[in-house]
């Protein structure tokens, strides 16, 4: 059997699933296609020609390399394919983005045939995905007197690859489609349990919202062929939660425009909107596709005569509709005047924020990547020619306020800024191009990141990135056929690219399924670092970290840079004394509750939370910074004291050394380099040369929140409030309730201690509670299953050494075995303790789940509908979030405890404690960048 006949078999299988042929990335298969194309008598010639032209993936795939070589031969006259003229071959090369296609175009442009060279040069002028080696070839040819190279460089210096593109339409007619009421998570657009199919764009598109919704969207398109469908989060925010390029890809697949006629299932330019706008992570992803994201503001708070919000019986503001966007409503996006209008032309809302000069550039270029690469290309060309680049792109907004100090995030951005002229100090609101120090790719989006890297023709990690890690945590629970097919392929690609990988493609070191956020927290060895990771919970307690879509991760890996506005900050400090029976997780939940009470609205949304929590080590502080993703914050920064930061860095060094000892370092010595950087940072702190990061005393904040620890007297639970009469209030993290609210009677069907929200201390709490109950009652009995998943192997090793793991093993009815990993997800649970493999487990929702309709009490972070537990026809699944001791006690009782039961159960247990710093560290410091 040949690769081609295998492909035909796959096509028939997909046809039965309602799918088209899968796009080809295998060069060997393309070579077979070419052989059949060149054989004019082949029965497969017609189909092979179609697959070659329309179904071969571009970029740096091996398929693209083979395709580019045939096109080169056709242009040179060394091969004749009647259907592909030299002119058409050039057109096909122009749609292949970079890598092999750019190499061929350079060969031709710098070749001996003057006519072909000029034609190739004209195509090159339209290309932006050039890397150092490509630019070096052009530069060397120019210096050697090559006129075509000179012509191409002059075009680049004028940015004609951008200026000659069609302008953005002045008006865009849309028809509305309400995808859901309330916040729409990316789980609705790209469910976590379908993560395995994300790199197969057409197949993955089948999981968006529901088949019924897809049919309704198609019906709207048929009724309004001249309009674009705008997907809406009514009474909510669009795209909250996980950072998923696949979510935007799915929306674009159903409602966007095809990026190239020669690349299937890659669509761009979706139009999305929300009553409360677009979440920061999702907005970035929309920019990647050159889409439009609108803040509708179509529901507003009803106010009394004094302008104060009128509250309902539940204490929530009553909303009144400003204008309707019900499904099927025709609207006009007036891009020229930046207004959203109704069908008659009446203005409904100002949408200037969606049409900033930078966003309009992304729309014109078909996405933000082209702008990022285009700017670098223009700069290179101008420098090579010794001229100034033609002003083409919108200048970065640079805000500098005389006499105003810097917040922590402003300091980090200024330290890492690239291309700021004149040493200007930038404040919040400024557009900034910054160096990225640490990059993380997770395993359920990693295949898409690999695709993005191939599409942007990147072959090796940027040398300016300090370190990058590819995780295996999201697929840790179940080593099923899907994981077995996808993960080794991903690890091989990333390892070859220069990323430290959880699994060794050569099988030398043992697979590590540690939660990605924990690993990134360890390999971040500089509190002034910028981190980008392919997951919304990329929230380090050192430096500032941004959760990102798979494409932004790819861009950071390829270029070592990111571009974004400097966010505003909200300062969070603490006062009072933490009660001895409270766990730090309760402080985290109380922060959300007290912020809402103090500020009325969620002031954290879209901003950086600067949390002054300097007495906690990085592991414990991570419980707070990690939670900020659910607070809808853009990022979080932990302000640490010098001695605490040094101790955290020493712990990080030891864990990096363990990775080195396992054999995980690469030829570049990335991990060893991180230890050296940690040592250098420790020396700076100890010498006083550069103390731990702290804001200036006269920094300006959007808001300041003071959390009163004295007010926290019982455990706090984040409740999805699944029966709230106001649908928009369900599945948010704004309903924080004390445990006494439930009266000790709410049935709990399953407890889960795990995910990135727990640290070593949490697992020790489980062990202490089991020991204490065993001593008092003779044995421990569970009235509900308790699933425990340590976030890292290091934690398990340390617990074994300290004598805590033994008690967990004693009561476990299941303990993971790396040599015999589960190959099927668990669907039923007994009332026992499950010791699961390190990783995300139930929190991810793509493998393990609770039984449908269960009420789960978890240390997780996710309240999304259907994430941890799905609904039944009779009962909605609930995932309530609480501290580790509350979860353990609830599993033992089979219900939520009363406040008194809880206090008695934790007496003498070493909970995670926190005391506010005695002084605000370094508030008067002035640190130069």
Short mmCIF file of N, CA and C in Angstrom, two decimals, residues 240-318:
data_model
loop_
_atom_site.label_atom_id
_atom_site.label_comp_id
_atom_site.label_asym_id
_atom_site.label_seq_id
_atom_site.Cartn_x
_atom_site.Cartn_y
_atom_site.Cartn_z
N UNK A 240 -14.02 34.34 28.10
CA UNK A 240 -13.35 34.29 29.39
C UNK A 240 -12.75 32.89 29.58
N UNK A 241 -11.88 32.79 30.59
CA UNK A 241 -11.33 31.47 30.92
C UNK A 241 -10.07 31.16 30.15
N UNK A 242 -10.01 29.95 29.62
CA UNK A 242 -8.79 29.47 28.99
C UNK A 242 -8.46 30.27 27.74
N UNK A 243 -7.16 30.34 27.47
CA UNK A 243 -6.69 31.09 26.30
C UNK A 243 -6.60 30.13 25.12
N UNK A 244 -7.55 30.21 24.23
CA UNK A 244 -7.61 29.22 23.16
C UNK A 244 -7.70 29.84 21.79
N UNK A 245 -6.62 29.66 21.02
CA UNK A 245 -6.66 30.02 19.62
C UNK A 245 -7.73 29.19 18.91
N UNK A 246 -7.90 27.94 19.38
CA UNK A 246 -8.87 27.06 18.74
C UNK A 246 -10.28 27.62 18.85
N UNK A 247 -10.58 28.37 19.93
CA UNK A 247 -11.89 28.98 20.06
C UNK A 247 -12.13 30.01 18.97
N UNK A 248 -11.15 30.89 18.75
CA UNK A 248 -11.27 31.89 17.68
C UNK A 248 -11.24 31.20 16.32
N UNK A 249 -10.39 30.17 16.16
CA UNK A 249 -10.36 29.44 14.90
C UNK A 249 -11.73 28.87 14.56
N UNK A 250 -12.42 28.32 15.57
CA UNK A 250 -13.74 27.75 15.32
C UNK A 250 -14.75 28.83 14.92
N UNK A 251 -14.70 29.96 15.62
CA UNK A 251 -15.61 31.05 15.27
C UNK A 251 -15.33 31.52 13.84
N UNK A 252 -14.04 31.66 13.51
CA UNK A 252 -13.67 32.10 12.16
C UNK A 252 -14.07 31.06 11.11
N UNK A 253 -13.95 29.78 11.48
CA UNK A 253 -14.30 28.72 10.53
C UNK A 253 -15.78 28.81 10.14
N UNK A 254 -16.62 29.12 11.12
CA UNK A 254 -18.07 29.18 10.85
C UNK A 254 -18.52 30.54 10.36
N UNK A 255 -17.82 31.61 10.73
CA UNK A 255 -18.34 32.95 10.42
C UNK A 255 -17.34 33.85 9.71
N UNK A 256 -16.08 33.43 9.56
CA UNK A 256 -15.05 34.29 8.99
C UNK A 256 -14.85 34.12 7.49
N UNK A 257 -13.68 34.54 7.03
CA UNK A 257 -13.35 34.49 5.61
C UNK A 257 -12.12 33.62 5.40
N UNK A 258 -12.05 32.88 4.30
CA UNK A 258 -10.91 32.01 4.02
C UNK A 258 -9.67 32.87 3.79
N UNK A 259 -8.58 32.52 4.48
CA UNK A 259 -7.36 33.31 4.39
C UNK A 259 -6.71 33.19 3.02
N UNK A 260 -6.74 32.01 2.45
CA UNK A 260 -6.13 31.77 1.14
C UNK A 260 -6.94 30.70 0.42
N UNK A 261 -7.16 30.86 -0.88
CA UNK A 261 -7.91 29.82 -1.61
C UNK A 261 -7.16 28.51 -1.70
N UNK A 262 -5.87 28.54 -1.38
CA UNK A 262 -5.04 27.34 -1.51
C UNK A 262 -4.73 26.67 -0.17
N UNK A 263 -5.36 27.17 0.91
CA UNK A 263 -5.14 26.59 2.24
C UNK A 263 -6.51 26.35 2.88
N UNK A 264 -6.93 25.09 3.01
CA UNK A 264 -8.28 24.82 3.52
C UNK A 264 -8.40 24.99 5.02
N UNK A 265 -9.57 25.43 5.45
CA UNK A 265 -9.99 25.49 6.86
C UNK A 265 -9.17 26.46 7.70
N UNK A 266 -8.46 27.37 7.07
CA UNK A 266 -7.78 28.44 7.80
C UNK A 266 -8.52 29.73 7.46
N UNK A 267 -9.38 30.15 8.38
CA UNK A 267 -10.20 31.34 8.17
C UNK A 267 -9.74 32.47 9.09
N UNK A 268 -10.05 33.68 8.69
CA UNK A 268 -9.68 34.86 9.46
C UNK A 268 -10.90 35.78 9.59
N UNK A 269 -10.68 36.89 10.28
CA UNK A 269 -11.64 38.01 10.35
C UNK A 269 -13.00 37.66 10.94
N UNK A 270 -13.06 36.95 12.08
CA UNK A 270 -14.36 36.78 12.73
C UNK A 270 -14.81 38.08 13.38
N UNK A 271 -16.10 38.20 13.62
CA UNK A 271 -16.65 39.34 14.34
C UNK A 271 -17.31 38.81 15.61
N UNK A 272 -16.82 39.24 16.76
CA UNK A 272 -17.36 38.77 18.04
C UNK A 272 -17.66 39.98 18.92
N UNK A 273 -18.56 39.77 19.88
CA UNK A 273 -18.96 40.90 20.72
C UNK A 273 -19.51 40.37 22.04
N UNK A 274 -19.53 41.26 23.02
CA UNK A 274 -20.11 40.95 24.32
C UNK A 274 -20.72 42.19 24.92
N UNK A 275 -21.75 41.99 25.71
CA UNK A 275 -22.32 43.13 26.43
C UNK A 275 -21.23 43.85 27.21
N UNK A 276 -20.35 43.06 27.85
CA UNK A 276 -19.23 43.63 28.61
C UNK A 276 -17.91 43.48 27.85
N UNK A 277 -17.99 43.37 26.54
CA UNK A 277 -16.79 43.35 25.73
C UNK A 277 -16.16 41.98 25.61
N UNK A 278 -14.86 41.99 25.33
CA UNK A 278 -14.09 40.78 25.06
C UNK A 278 -13.03 40.64 26.14
N UNK A 279 -12.84 39.43 26.64
CA UNK A 279 -11.81 39.23 27.66
C UNK A 279 -10.44 39.54 27.07
N UNK A 280 -9.49 39.99 27.90
CA UNK A 280 -8.17 40.40 27.38
C UNK A 280 -7.48 39.30 26.57
N UNK A 281 -7.53 38.06 27.07
CA UNK A 281 -6.87 36.96 26.36
C UNK A 281 -7.52 36.74 25.00
N UNK A 282 -8.85 36.72 24.99
CA UNK A 282 -9.57 36.46 23.75
C UNK A 282 -9.37 37.61 22.76
N UNK A 283 -9.28 38.82 23.26
CA UNK A 283 -9.07 39.97 22.38
C UNK A 283 -7.75 39.85 21.63
N UNK A 284 -6.72 39.38 22.32
CA UNK A 284 -5.42 39.17 21.67
C UNK A 284 -5.54 38.14 20.56
N UNK A 285 -6.30 37.08 20.83
CA UNK A 285 -6.48 36.02 19.85
C UNK A 285 -7.28 36.50 18.65
N UNK A 286 -8.26 37.33 18.90
CA UNK A 286 -9.02 37.92 17.79
C UNK A 286 -8.08 38.75 16.91
N UNK A 287 -7.16 39.48 17.54
CA UNK A 287 -6.18 40.27 16.78
C UNK A 287 -5.32 39.38 15.89
N UNK A 288 -4.99 38.19 16.38
CA UNK A 288 -4.15 37.27 15.60
C UNK A 288 -4.81 36.95 14.27
N UNK A 289 -6.14 36.90 14.26
CA UNK A 289 -6.87 36.56 13.03
C UNK A 289 -7.37 37.80 12.28
N UNK A 290 -6.99 38.98 12.74
CA UNK A 290 -7.46 40.20 12.06
C UNK A 290 -8.95 40.40 12.21
N UNK A 291 -9.50 39.93 13.33
CA UNK A 291 -10.95 40.03 13.54
C UNK A 291 -11.36 41.31 14.24
N UNK A 292 -12.65 41.41 14.51
CA UNK A 292 -13.24 42.58 15.16
C UNK A 292 -13.88 42.12 16.47
N UNK A 293 -13.55 42.78 17.56
CA UNK A 293 -14.14 42.46 18.86
C UNK A 293 -14.79 43.70 19.46
N UNK A 294 -16.09 43.64 19.71
CA UNK A 294 -16.84 44.83 20.12
C UNK A 294 -17.33 44.74 21.56
N UNK A 295 -17.32 45.90 22.24
CA UNK A 295 -17.95 46.05 23.54
C UNK A 295 -19.31 46.71 23.29
N UNK A 296 -20.38 45.92 23.42
CA UNK A 296 -21.70 46.40 23.02
C UNK A 296 -22.34 47.37 24.01
N UNK A 297 -22.11 47.13 25.32
CA UNK A 297 -22.74 47.97 26.35
C UNK A 297 -24.24 48.09 26.13
N UNK A 298 -24.86 46.98 25.72
CA UNK A 298 -26.29 47.05 25.39
C UNK A 298 -27.20 46.83 26.60
N UNK A 299 -26.61 46.44 27.74
CA UNK A 299 -27.34 46.39 29.00
C UNK A 299 -26.62 47.28 30.00
N UNK A 300 -27.37 48.12 30.69
CA UNK A 300 -26.76 49.04 31.66
C UNK A 300 -27.47 48.90 33.00
N UNK A 301 -26.80 49.30 34.06
CA UNK A 301 -27.40 49.22 35.39
C UNK A 301 -28.49 50.28 35.54
N UNK A 302 -29.61 49.83 36.05
CA UNK A 302 -30.70 50.75 36.31
C UNK A 302 -30.38 51.56 37.56
N UNK A 303 -30.56 52.88 37.49
CA UNK A 303 -30.17 53.73 38.62
C UNK A 303 -31.36 54.51 39.16
N UNK A 304 -31.20 54.94 40.41
CA UNK A 304 -32.26 55.75 41.03
C UNK A 304 -32.00 57.23 40.74
N UNK A 305 -32.75 58.10 41.38
CA UNK A 305 -32.63 59.54 41.12
C UNK A 305 -31.25 60.07 41.49
N UNK A 306 -30.58 59.39 42.44
CA UNK A 306 -29.25 59.83 42.86
C UNK A 306 -28.14 59.22 42.03
N UNK A 307 -28.53 58.44 41.03
CA UNK A 307 -27.53 57.82 40.17
C UNK A 307 -26.95 56.54 40.73
N UNK A 308 -27.54 56.03 41.82
CA UNK A 308 -27.04 54.80 42.42
C UNK A 308 -27.75 53.59 41.81
N UNK A 309 -27.01 52.46 41.63
CA UNK A 309 -27.64 51.27 41.04
C UNK A 309 -28.79 50.76 41.91
N UNK A 310 -29.88 50.36 41.26
CA UNK A 310 -31.01 49.75 41.94
C UNK A 310 -30.76 48.25 42.00
N UNK A 311 -30.87 47.68 43.21
CA UNK A 311 -30.54 46.28 43.39
C UNK A 311 -31.81 45.43 43.47
N UNK A 312 -31.68 44.16 43.06
CA UNK A 312 -32.80 43.23 43.20
C UNK A 312 -32.76 42.57 44.58
N UNK A 313 -33.61 41.59 44.81
CA UNK A 313 -33.69 40.94 46.12
C UNK A 313 -32.40 40.20 46.49
N UNK A 314 -31.63 39.82 45.49
CA UNK A 314 -30.37 39.11 45.74
C UNK A 314 -29.20 40.08 45.93
N UNK A 315 -29.49 41.37 45.86
CA UNK A 315 -28.42 42.35 46.03
C UNK A 315 -27.64 42.64 44.77
N UNK A 316 -28.12 42.16 43.63
CA UNK A 316 -27.44 42.40 42.36
C UNK A 316 -28.08 43.57 41.63
N UNK A 317 -27.30 44.35 40.89
CA UNK A 317 -27.86 45.48 40.15
C UNK A 317 -28.88 45.00 39.11
N UNK A 318 -29.95 45.74 38.97
CA UNK A 318 -30.94 45.44 37.94
C UNK A 318 -30.47 46.06 36.62
#
